[in-house]
Amino acid sequence: MGDSRRLSRRSFLKFVAANLAAASLRIPGDDEFWHPEIWPVMEFDDLPPAAKRILEIVPQTHINQEGYLILSEKGGQPLGQVPLARTRWNLERTQPVDRLHGNVPWGIVLHWYGDKENFTPTVAGYLRGFDSLRWVTNYLTRTSAHFLVGANAPSDKPARPQDPIAILQTQAPDTDGWPFLASHLQPLDHQAHRERRQYFVRALYQLGYREPRLHSILQDYFDGPRVDPNLNTIAIEICGYDFEHPEHAPSDEQIANVISVIWATMKRYRIQAVNILGHHEIQLGKADPGKKFLALIRYLIGLKALVENDISMKRLVFGQFLDQDGEPEQAVRRYFSFVRDYLVLVATQKEVYEWEKASNYWIAFDRFAEGKIRIARTFRRPLDELQLSQALNFLKPENHEGIDLLIRGADNRYNKTVTSDAYLVADGICLFIGENDRCSPGQSAIFSHIQPDGAQILSVYGNLNELTSLRAGESYPLGYRVGTIQSSRFRWNPSLHFAVAFGATWDTDLKIQASIPINAGTSWIQARYLNPLEYL
């Protein structure tokens, strides 16, 4: 793109011919995504650093008509089939009744394998894990998957028992290339859904009020006819466990391998991006593969769709978000908004912040917003001359989410009026202006800031005597005068109540009520706020 902050329409022109040619083709099951407009393209160099590191090493693979995963060179020349190491389940379940059902949409379910188990991390070790009997509810069974993904560079060499795992196909398809089912999901807990404990499904319905075209097969599993999801899902096991913990996070190579297998599976079986699911979403109580990890995968699949000249994949990723009379660029933004908004509803505010930071989310979104997001590259103090209050600090007392900043040397014991200006600590967007009648009475303002790492934070200003001319939704520069603080007969030293929150705290709490609950405690605050001293 010519301007790194915009999606260049000039970049689209070289793909016009390909789009017009594709307009004469209708892929079965793809009509609902069809739109004659040209889909956006992002130049690879415009990707944020975290995504670029991973996507530039994604192996080129595809699933052929026989149902086998084929590895190719970077130029597209096929190298050969990835190793096949069939699980015992697959060897024993090859009858027509064992084929995946073809009359319903399919999904992809991600699992972590659980390397805490005592086995050798080789082909033979992993297969022993699959082939061993284990209790599921009240019966013994074996588990299986269609693919197993490790952290090594993939190869087309036959699998040897002592080999480490790169990309392994663990199920052979039927003779016509149709996949057999894998045993990877337990029976659905419909009782939990009736009791409104299936919060992943509830989150999808909540987002659906705002985005009516959003729909996932996860909703069908719990609100549609009773089904066994094993019969219409492709299972991908990922070596490792506890991906949310930094010490166990998959490497860039392993994530790239996962993206490659998902991409090939989506393309071959026409699976929509919203139907990439995690085990934890289907079975409450499971933690794999992790909420942040799954959001990262959905995000990277979206970015790969933008940089790839593959119209059918763009439809599978973004097509569901395209209105009949809408613009493809809007569908792209809706998809990436869905990825974050869904995470906001199912994870903690701190987890959303950590994910934004690791993925550089808002840096990427800045491209889709056509440069309308201002990155806060510099921070300053909200007062020119300040000192910390000895009485009120972060979590002192335990229901205090910010700090009180005093004007250095200002003492109003002699009834002098002392006034000082409060300034915006970084470039940002005003989210709220109004009266606060709780812990920090007076006028209040809340701003959103996008950090250089792509994570969002909020700055909160309270105890203000008056606000300057601010409008919610408008952008303001670093150092803009937010308002004034002033001494009174009740406050000898005028103070500014200043707090810093995770960006998602606006979505979950402050958008509804712009001040914290009176009975908020330490754990509630730590899940939503940062120590503002880090920004002073």
Coordinates of C-alpha atoms in Angstrom, one line a residue:
M1 CA 0.0 0.0 0.0
G2 CA 1.3 3.4 -0.8
D3 CA 0.2 4.8 2.6
S4 CA 0.9 2.3 5.3
R5 CA -2.1 3.6 7.2
R6 CA -4.6 2.9 4.4
L7 CA -5.8 0.0 2.3
S8 CA -4.6 1.1 -1.1
R9 CA -7.2 0.8 -3.8
R10 CA -4.4 1.0 -6.4
S11 CA -3.2 -2.3 -5.0
F12 CA -6.6 -3.8 -5.8
L13 CA -6.5 -3.0 -9.5
K14 CA -4.0 -5.8 -10.4
F15 CA -6.5 -8.3 -9.1
V16 CA -9.5 -7.0 -11.1
A17 CA -9.1 -9.5 -13.9
A18 CA -9.0 -12.4 -11.4
N19 CA -12.1 -11.2 -9.7
L20 CA -14.0 -10.8 -13.0
A21 CA -13.0 -14.2 -14.1
A22 CA -14.1 -15.6 -10.7
A23 CA -17.5 -13.9 -11.2
S24 CA -18.4 -16.4 -13.8
L25 CA -17.9 -19.3 -11.4
R26 CA -20.1 -20.4 -8.5
I27 CA -18.5 -22.7 -5.9
P28 CA -21.1 -25.1 -4.4
G29 CA -22.3 -23.8 -1.1
D30 CA -20.7 -20.4 -1.7
D31 CA -23.6 -18.4 -3.0
E32 CA -24.4 -16.7 0.2
F33 CA -20.9 -15.1 0.2
W34 CA -21.0 -14.0 -3.4
H35 CA -20.5 -10.3 -4.1
P36 CA -19.4 -8.8 -7.4
E37 CA -17.2 -6.2 -5.7
I38 CA -13.4 -6.5 -5.4
W39 CA -12.1 -7.6 -2.0
P40 CA -9.5 -5.6 -0.2
V41 CA -5.8 -6.6 -0.4
M42 CA -3.1 -5.7 2.1
E43 CA 0.5 -5.6 1.2
F44 CA 2.6 -8.1 3.2
D45 CA 5.0 -5.3 4.2
D46 CA 2.1 -3.5 5.9
L47 CA 1.4 -6.3 8.3
P48 CA 2.2 -5.5 12.0
P49 CA 5.5 -7.1 13.2
A50 CA 4.0 -10.0 15.2
A51 CA 1.8 -11.1 12.3
K52 CA 4.5 -10.7 9.7
R53 CA 6.9 -12.9 11.7
I54 CA 4.4 -15.8 11.6
L55 CA 2.8 -15.4 8.2
E56 CA 6.1 -15.2 6.3
I57 CA 7.0 -18.8 7.5
V58 CA 3.6 -20.4 7.0
P59 CA 4.2 -23.6 4.9
Q60 CA 2.3 -23.9 1.7
T61 CA 0.0 -26.8 1.8
H62 CA -3.3 -28.0 0.2
I63 CA -5.6 -31.0 0.6
N64 CA -5.9 -32.8 -2.7
Q65 CA -8.9 -34.5 -4.2
E66 CA -7.9 -37.8 -2.4
G67 CA -8.1 -36.0 0.9
Y68 CA -4.3 -35.9 1.7
L69 CA -2.4 -32.9 2.8
I70 CA 0.3 -31.9 0.2
L71 CA 3.3 -29.8 1.0
S72 CA 4.6 -27.4 -1.6
E73 CA 7.6 -25.2 -2.1
K74 CA 7.3 -21.4 -1.8
G75 CA 6.9 -21.2 -5.5
G76 CA 4.0 -23.6 -5.4
Q77 CA 5.7 -26.6 -6.8
P78 CA 4.4 -29.7 -4.9
L79 CA 6.9 -31.6 -2.8
G80 CA 4.8 -34.4 -1.7
Q81 CA 2.4 -35.6 1.0
V82 CA 3.0 -34.8 4.6
P83 CA 3.6 -37.9 6.7
L84 CA 0.7 -40.1 7.4
A85 CA 0.5 -42.0 10.8
R86 CA -2.9 -43.4 11.3
T87 CA -4.4 -43.7 14.7
R88 CA -5.9 -47.0 15.8
W89 CA -9.3 -45.3 15.8
N90 CA -8.9 -44.5 12.1
L91 CA -7.8 -48.0 11.3
E92 CA -10.8 -49.5 13.0
R93 CA -13.5 -47.0 11.7
T94 CA -13.5 -47.1 7.9
Q95 CA -17.1 -48.0 7.1
P96 CA -19.6 -45.8 5.3
V97 CA -21.3 -45.0 8.6
D98 CA -18.0 -43.5 9.8
R99 CA -17.8 -40.9 7.1
L100 CA -18.4 -37.3 8.1
H101 CA -21.9 -36.1 7.5
G102 CA -22.2 -34.0 4.3
N103 CA -25.6 -32.4 4.8
V104 CA -24.5 -29.8 7.4
P105 CA -21.8 -27.2 7.6
W106 CA -18.5 -28.4 8.9
G107 CA -16.2 -26.9 11.5
I108 CA -12.6 -27.1 12.6
V109 CA -11.9 -27.8 16.2
L110 CA -8.5 -27.0 17.8
H111 CA -7.1 -28.9 20.8
W112 CA -3.9 -28.9 22.6
Y113 CA -2.5 -32.4 23.0
G114 CA -1.5 -32.2 26.7
D115 CA 2.2 -32.9 26.8
K116 CA 2.1 -33.2 30.6
E117 CA 1.3 -36.8 30.0
N118 CA 4.2 -39.2 30.4
F119 CA 5.3 -40.1 26.8
T120 CA 8.1 -39.5 24.4
P121 CA 7.5 -36.5 22.2
T122 CA 7.9 -38.5 18.9
V123 CA 5.6 -39.9 16.4
A124 CA 5.5 -43.2 18.3
G125 CA 4.9 -41.4 21.6
Y126 CA 2.0 -39.3 20.3
L127 CA 0.4 -42.3 18.6
R128 CA 0.5 -44.2 21.9
G129 CA -1.3 -41.3 23.5
F130 CA -4.0 -41.5 20.8
D131 CA -4.3 -45.2 20.9
S132 CA -4.5 -45.8 24.6
L133 CA -7.9 -46.3 26.2
R134 CA -9.3 -43.6 28.4
W135 CA -12.5 -42.8 30.3
V136 CA -14.9 -40.4 28.8
T137 CA -17.9 -39.8 31.1
N138 CA -18.8 -43.4 31.9
Y139 CA -17.2 -45.5 29.1
L140 CA -13.7 -46.3 27.8
T141 CA -12.7 -45.2 24.4
R142 CA -9.9 -44.0 22.2
T143 CA -9.4 -40.6 20.8
S144 CA -8.3 -39.4 17.4
A145 CA -7.7 -36.4 15.3
H146 CA -7.3 -35.6 11.6
F147 CA -4.0 -33.8 12.1
L148 CA -1.3 -33.4 14.7
V149 CA 0.8 -30.2 14.6
G150 CA 4.2 -29.7 16.2
A151 CA 6.9 -27.0 16.2
N152 CA 9.3 -28.5 13.6
A153 CA 9.7 -27.6 10.0
P154 CA 7.3 -29.8 7.9
S155 CA 8.6 -32.5 5.6
D156 CA 7.2 -34.8 3.0
K157 CA 9.3 -37.7 4.2
P158 CA 7.5 -40.8 5.6
A159 CA 7.0 -40.7 9.3
R160 CA 9.4 -42.8 11.4
P161 CA 8.6 -43.7 15.0
Q162 CA 11.5 -41.7 16.4
D163 CA 10.8 -38.5 14.4
P164 CA 9.7 -35.3 16.2
I165 CA 6.4 -33.8 15.1
A166 CA 6.0 -31.1 12.5
I167 CA 2.7 -31.7 10.6
L168 CA 1.3 -35.2 10.7
Q169 CA -1.9 -36.4 9.1
T170 CA -3.3 -38.9 11.6
Q171 CA -6.3 -40.1 9.6
A172 CA -6.6 -41.5 6.1
P173 CA -9.7 -40.5 4.2
D174 CA -12.1 -42.8 2.3
T175 CA -11.2 -43.8 -1.2
D176 CA -13.0 -40.8 -2.7
G177 CA -11.2 -38.4 -0.4
W178 CA -14.0 -38.0 2.0
P179 CA -12.9 -37.7 5.7
F180 CA -13.8 -40.3 8.3
L181 CA -14.9 -39.0 11.7
A182 CA -12.5 -38.6 14.5
S183 CA -13.3 -39.2 18.2
H184 CA -12.3 -35.9 19.8
L185 CA -15.4 -34.4 21.5
Q186 CA -17.5 -35.7 24.3
P187 CA -21.3 -35.5 24.3
L188 CA -22.7 -31.9 24.4
D189 CA -23.9 -30.6 27.8
H190 CA -27.3 -29.2 26.8
Q191 CA -28.2 -28.9 30.5
A192 CA -25.5 -26.2 30.9
H193 CA -26.9 -24.3 28.0
R194 CA -30.4 -24.5 29.4
E195 CA -29.0 -23.1 32.7
R196 CA -27.3 -20.3 30.7
R197 CA -23.9 -21.4 31.6
Q198 CA -22.8 -21.9 28.0
Y199 CA -21.4 -18.4 27.9
F200 CA -19.7 -18.9 24.5
V201 CA -23.0 -19.4 22.8
R202 CA -24.6 -16.5 24.7
A203 CA -21.7 -14.3 23.6
L204 CA -22.4 -15.2 19.9
Y205 CA -26.0 -14.3 20.3
Q206 CA -25.2 -11.0 22.0
L207 CA -22.9 -10.1 19.2
G208 CA -25.6 -11.2 16.7
Y209 CA -27.9 -8.4 17.9
R210 CA -25.4 -5.9 16.5
E211 CA -24.3 -8.0 13.6
P212 CA -27.3 -10.1 12.4
R213 CA -25.3 -12.0 9.8
L214 CA -23.0 -13.5 12.4
H215 CA -23.7 -17.1 12.9
S216 CA -21.6 -20.1 14.0
I217 CA -22.2 -23.8 14.0
L218 CA -21.6 -23.6 17.8
Q219 CA -25.0 -22.0 18.1
D220 CA -26.5 -24.9 16.0
Y221 CA -25.0 -27.5 18.3
F222 CA -26.9 -26.2 21.3
D223 CA -30.0 -24.7 19.8
G224 CA -30.6 -26.8 16.7
P225 CA -31.4 -30.5 16.4
R226 CA -29.4 -32.8 18.6
V227 CA -26.2 -33.7 16.9
D228 CA -22.8 -35.3 17.6
P229 CA -20.2 -32.6 16.6
N230 CA -17.7 -35.4 15.9
L231 CA -19.7 -36.1 12.7
N232 CA -19.1 -32.7 11.1
T233 CA -15.8 -31.4 12.4
I234 CA -12.2 -31.7 11.4
A235 CA -10.0 -32.2 14.5
I236 CA -6.5 -30.6 14.8
E237 CA -4.4 -31.5 17.8
I238 CA -1.5 -29.2 18.7
C239 CA 1.5 -30.5 20.6
G240 CA 1.9 -28.8 24.0
Y241 CA -0.4 -27.5 26.7
D242 CA -1.4 -24.4 28.6
F243 CA -0.9 -22.1 25.7
E244 CA -2.0 -19.0 27.7
H245 CA 1.0 -19.3 30.0
P246 CA 4.1 -17.5 28.5
E247 CA 6.3 -20.5 29.3
H248 CA 4.1 -22.9 27.3
A249 CA 3.2 -20.6 24.4
P250 CA 3.6 -22.2 20.9
S251 CA 6.6 -20.9 18.9
D252 CA 6.1 -18.9 15.7
E253 CA 6.9 -22.0 13.7
Q254 CA 4.2 -24.0 15.4
I255 CA 1.6 -21.3 15.0
A256 CA 2.6 -21.1 11.3
N257 CA 2.1 -24.8 10.9
V258 CA -1.3 -24.6 12.5
I259 CA -2.3 -21.7 10.2
S260 CA -1.2 -23.8 7.2
V261 CA -3.3 -26.8 8.1
I262 CA -6.4 -24.7 9.0
W263 CA -6.0 -22.8 5.7
A264 CA -5.8 -25.9 3.6
T265 CA -8.7 -27.5 5.5
M266 CA -11.0 -24.4 5.1
K267 CA -10.3 -24.2 1.4
R268 CA -10.8 -27.9 0.7
Y269 CA -14.0 -28.3 2.7
R270 CA -15.5 -24.8 2.4
I271 CA -15.4 -24.1 6.1
Q272 CA -16.1 -20.5 7.2
A273 CA -13.6 -18.7 9.5
V274 CA -16.3 -18.3 12.2
N275 CA -16.5 -22.1 12.4
I276 CA -12.9 -22.4 13.6
L277 CA -13.7 -23.5 17.2
G278 CA -11.8 -24.3 20.3
H279 CA -12.4 -27.4 22.4
H280 CA -13.2 -25.1 25.3
E281 CA -16.0 -23.4 23.5
I282 CA -17.8 -26.7 22.9
Q283 CA -17.1 -28.4 26.2
L284 CA -17.2 -26.2 29.3
G285 CA -14.5 -27.1 31.7
K286 CA -11.9 -27.7 29.0
A287 CA -9.1 -25.1 28.6
D288 CA -7.7 -26.1 25.2
P289 CA -6.5 -24.4 23.1
G290 CA -7.1 -21.2 25.1
K291 CA -9.2 -18.1 24.4
K292 CA -6.3 -15.8 23.5
F293 CA -4.7 -18.5 21.3
L294 CA -8.0 -19.1 19.4
A295 CA -8.4 -15.3 18.9
L296 CA -4.9 -15.2 17.6
I297 CA -5.6 -17.9 15.1
R298 CA -8.8 -16.2 13.9
Y299 CA -6.9 -12.9 13.6
L300 CA -4.0 -14.4 11.6
I301 CA -6.4 -16.3 9.3
G302 CA -8.0 -12.9 8.6
L303 CA -4.7 -11.2 7.8
K304 CA -3.6 -14.1 5.6
A305 CA -6.9 -13.7 3.7
L306 CA -6.0 -10.0 3.1
V307 CA -2.5 -10.6 1.8
E308 CA -3.5 -13.7 -0.4
N309 CA -5.0 -13.3 -3.8
D310 CA -7.6 -16.0 -3.2
I311 CA -11.1 -14.8 -3.7
S312 CA -12.7 -18.0 -2.5
M313 CA -10.8 -17.7 0.8
K314 CA -11.8 -14.1 1.3
R315 CA -15.4 -15.1 1.0
L316 CA -14.9 -17.9 3.5
V317 CA -13.3 -15.5 6.0
F318 CA -15.2 -12.2 5.4
G319 CA -18.2 -13.1 3.3
Q320 CA -20.6 -13.7 6.2
F321 CA -20.1 -10.1 7.3
L322 CA -20.9 -8.6 3.9
D323 CA -24.4 -7.0 3.6
Q324 CA -26.2 -7.3 0.4
D325 CA -25.6 -3.6 -0.4
G326 CA -22.4 -3.3 1.7
E327 CA -18.8 -2.7 0.9
P328 CA -16.2 -5.5 1.1
E329 CA -14.0 -3.1 3.2
Q330 CA -16.8 -2.9 5.8
A331 CA -17.0 -6.7 5.9
V332 CA -13.3 -6.9 6.6
R333 CA -13.6 -4.5 9.5
R334 CA -16.6 -6.3 10.9
Y335 CA -14.7 -9.6 10.9
F336 CA -11.7 -8.2 12.8
S337 CA -14.1 -6.4 15.2
F338 CA -15.8 -9.7 15.8
V339 CA -12.6 -11.4 16.7
R340 CA -11.9 -8.9 19.5
D341 CA -15.5 -8.3 20.6
Y342 CA -16.0 -12.0 21.1
L343 CA -12.8 -12.2 23.1
V344 CA -14.0 -9.2 25.2
L345 CA -17.2 -11.2 26.1
V346 CA -15.6 -14.5 27.0
A347 CA -12.2 -13.4 28.5
T348 CA -11.0 -11.0 31.2
Q349 CA -10.1 -7.4 30.4
K350 CA -6.5 -8.1 31.3
E351 CA -6.5 -11.1 28.9
V352 CA -7.8 -9.0 26.1
Y353 CA -5.1 -6.4 26.7
E354 CA -2.4 -9.2 26.7
W355 CA -3.8 -10.5 23.4
E356 CA -3.9 -7.1 21.8
K357 CA -0.3 -6.5 22.8
A358 CA 0.9 -9.9 21.6
S359 CA -0.9 -9.7 18.3
N360 CA -0.4 -5.9 17.6
Y361 CA -4.2 -6.0 17.0
W362 CA -4.9 -2.2 16.9
I363 CA -1.9 -1.6 14.6
A364 CA -3.5 -4.0 12.1
F365 CA -7.0 -2.5 12.7
D366 CA -5.5 0.9 12.0
R367 CA -5.0 -0.2 8.4
F368 CA -8.7 -1.3 8.1
A369 CA -9.9 2.0 9.7
E370 CA -7.9 3.9 6.9
G371 CA -5.6 5.7 9.3
K372 CA -8.4 7.1 11.6
I373 CA -6.8 5.5 14.7
R374 CA -4.1 7.7 16.2
I375 CA -1.2 5.7 17.7
A376 CA -0.1 7.2 21.1
R377 CA 3.7 7.2 20.6
T378 CA 4.5 9.6 23.5
F379 CA 3.1 9.9 27.0
R380 CA 3.3 12.9 29.4
R381 CA 2.1 13.7 32.9
P382 CA -1.5 15.0 33.4
L383 CA -0.3 17.9 35.6
D384 CA 2.7 20.1 35.0
E385 CA 3.7 20.3 38.7
L386 CA 2.5 17.3 40.6
Q387 CA 3.1 15.3 43.7
L388 CA 1.5 12.1 44.8
S389 CA -1.1 12.1 47.6
Q390 CA 0.1 10.2 50.7
A391 CA -3.5 9.3 51.5
L392 CA -4.9 7.8 48.3
N393 CA -2.9 5.7 45.9
F394 CA -3.5 2.7 43.6
L395 CA -5.3 0.1 45.7
K396 CA -4.7 2.2 48.9
P397 CA -7.4 1.9 50.1
E398 CA -8.3 -1.3 48.3
N399 CA -11.3 0.2 46.4
H400 CA -9.1 3.0 44.9
E401 CA -8.5 2.3 41.2
G402 CA -6.3 5.3 40.6
I403 CA -4.1 7.8 42.3
D404 CA -4.7 11.3 43.5
L405 CA -2.3 13.9 42.1
L406 CA -1.7 17.1 44.0
I407 CA -0.3 20.4 42.7
R408 CA 3.2 20.6 44.1
G409 CA 3.4 23.3 46.8
A410 CA -0.2 24.3 46.6
D411 CA -1.7 24.7 50.1
N412 CA -5.1 26.4 50.6
R413 CA -5.1 26.7 54.3
Y414 CA -5.3 30.4 54.0
N415 CA -8.4 30.4 51.7
K416 CA -6.5 31.1 48.5
T417 CA -8.1 29.8 45.4
V418 CA -5.6 27.5 43.6
T419 CA -6.4 26.3 40.1
S420 CA -4.4 24.1 37.7
D421 CA -5.0 22.7 34.2
A422 CA -5.1 18.9 33.6
Y423 CA -3.7 17.7 30.3
L424 CA -4.3 14.6 28.1
V425 CA -1.5 12.2 28.7
A426 CA -1.3 10.9 25.0
D427 CA -3.0 11.1 21.7
G428 CA -6.4 9.6 22.0
I429 CA -10.2 9.5 21.5
C430 CA -12.6 10.9 24.0
L431 CA -15.1 8.3 25.2
F432 CA -16.9 10.0 28.0
I433 CA -17.5 13.4 29.6
G434 CA -19.8 14.0 32.5
E435 CA -20.4 14.1 36.2
N436 CA -19.1 11.6 38.6
D437 CA -20.9 11.3 42.0
R438 CA -18.9 8.4 43.5
C439 CA -15.4 8.1 44.7
S440 CA -14.0 11.1 42.7
P441 CA -16.8 13.7 42.7
G442 CA -16.9 16.4 40.1
Q443 CA -16.5 16.4 36.3
S444 CA -14.9 13.4 34.7
A445 CA -13.5 12.4 31.3
I446 CA -12.3 9.1 29.8
F447 CA -10.0 8.7 26.8
S448 CA -8.9 5.7 24.7
H449 CA -5.3 5.4 23.6
I450 CA -3.6 2.9 21.3
Q451 CA -0.1 2.1 22.4
P452 CA 2.8 1.5 19.9
D453 CA 2.6 -2.3 20.7
G454 CA -1.1 -2.4 19.5
A455 CA -2.8 -2.6 22.9
Q456 CA -5.5 -0.3 24.0
I457 CA -5.6 1.5 27.4
L458 CA -7.9 4.1 28.9
S459 CA -6.9 7.2 30.8
V460 CA -9.5 8.5 33.4
Y461 CA -9.6 12.0 34.8
G462 CA -11.7 12.8 37.9
N463 CA -12.2 15.5 40.5
L464 CA -12.2 18.1 37.8
N465 CA -13.8 21.5 38.6
E466 CA -14.7 22.0 34.9
L467 CA -14.1 20.4 31.5
T468 CA -12.9 22.1 28.4
S469 CA -14.8 21.9 25.2
L470 CA -14.7 18.1 24.6
R471 CA -16.9 15.9 22.5
A472 CA -17.2 12.1 22.9
G473 CA -16.0 10.3 19.8
E474 CA -13.5 13.1 18.8
S475 CA -9.7 12.6 18.6
Y476 CA -7.5 14.9 20.7
P477 CA -3.7 15.3 20.7
L478 CA -1.1 14.8 23.4
G479 CA -1.2 17.6 25.9
Y480 CA -4.7 18.8 25.1
R481 CA -6.2 20.6 28.1
V482 CA -8.9 18.3 29.5
G483 CA -10.1 20.6 32.3
T484 CA -9.1 22.3 35.5
I485 CA -8.9 21.3 39.2
Q486 CA -9.5 23.9 41.9
S487 CA -9.2 24.2 45.6
S488 CA -12.3 24.7 47.8
R489 CA -13.1 25.1 51.4
F490 CA -13.3 21.4 51.7
R491 CA -10.1 20.6 49.8
W492 CA -7.1 22.5 50.8
N493 CA -4.9 20.9 48.1
P494 CA -6.7 20.6 44.7
S495 CA -6.2 17.1 43.4
L496 CA -6.7 15.2 40.1
H497 CA -8.0 11.7 40.3
F498 CA -6.1 9.8 37.6
A499 CA -6.5 6.2 36.6
V500 CA -5.4 3.9 33.8
A501 CA -7.5 0.9 32.7
F502 CA -7.3 -1.9 30.1
G503 CA -9.1 -0.9 26.9
A504 CA -11.7 -3.7 27.3
T505 CA -12.8 -2.1 30.6
W506 CA -14.7 0.4 28.6
D507 CA -16.6 -2.3 26.7
T508 CA -17.5 -4.3 29.7
D509 CA -18.0 -1.7 32.5
L510 CA -17.3 2.0 32.0
K511 CA -19.5 2.3 28.9
I512 CA -22.5 1.4 31.1
Q513 CA -21.4 3.2 34.3
A514 CA -18.4 5.6 34.0
S515 CA -17.2 5.0 37.6
I516 CA -16.4 1.9 39.5
P517 CA -18.9 0.3 41.9
I518 CA -18.7 1.6 45.5
N519 CA -18.1 -2.0 46.7
A520 CA -15.4 -2.8 44.2
G521 CA -12.5 -4.7 45.7
T522 CA -8.9 -5.4 44.9
S523 CA -9.4 -8.4 42.6
W524 CA -12.2 -6.5 40.7
I525 CA -9.9 -3.5 40.1
Q526 CA -6.8 -5.6 39.2
A527 CA -8.7 -7.4 36.5
R528 CA -9.6 -4.0 34.9
Y529 CA -7.0 -1.4 35.8
L530 CA -3.3 -0.9 35.6
N531 CA -1.1 0.9 38.1
P532 CA -1.1 4.5 36.8
L533 CA 2.4 5.1 38.2
E534 CA 3.7 3.1 35.3
Y535 CA 2.6 5.9 33.0
L536 CA 3.8 8.8 35.1

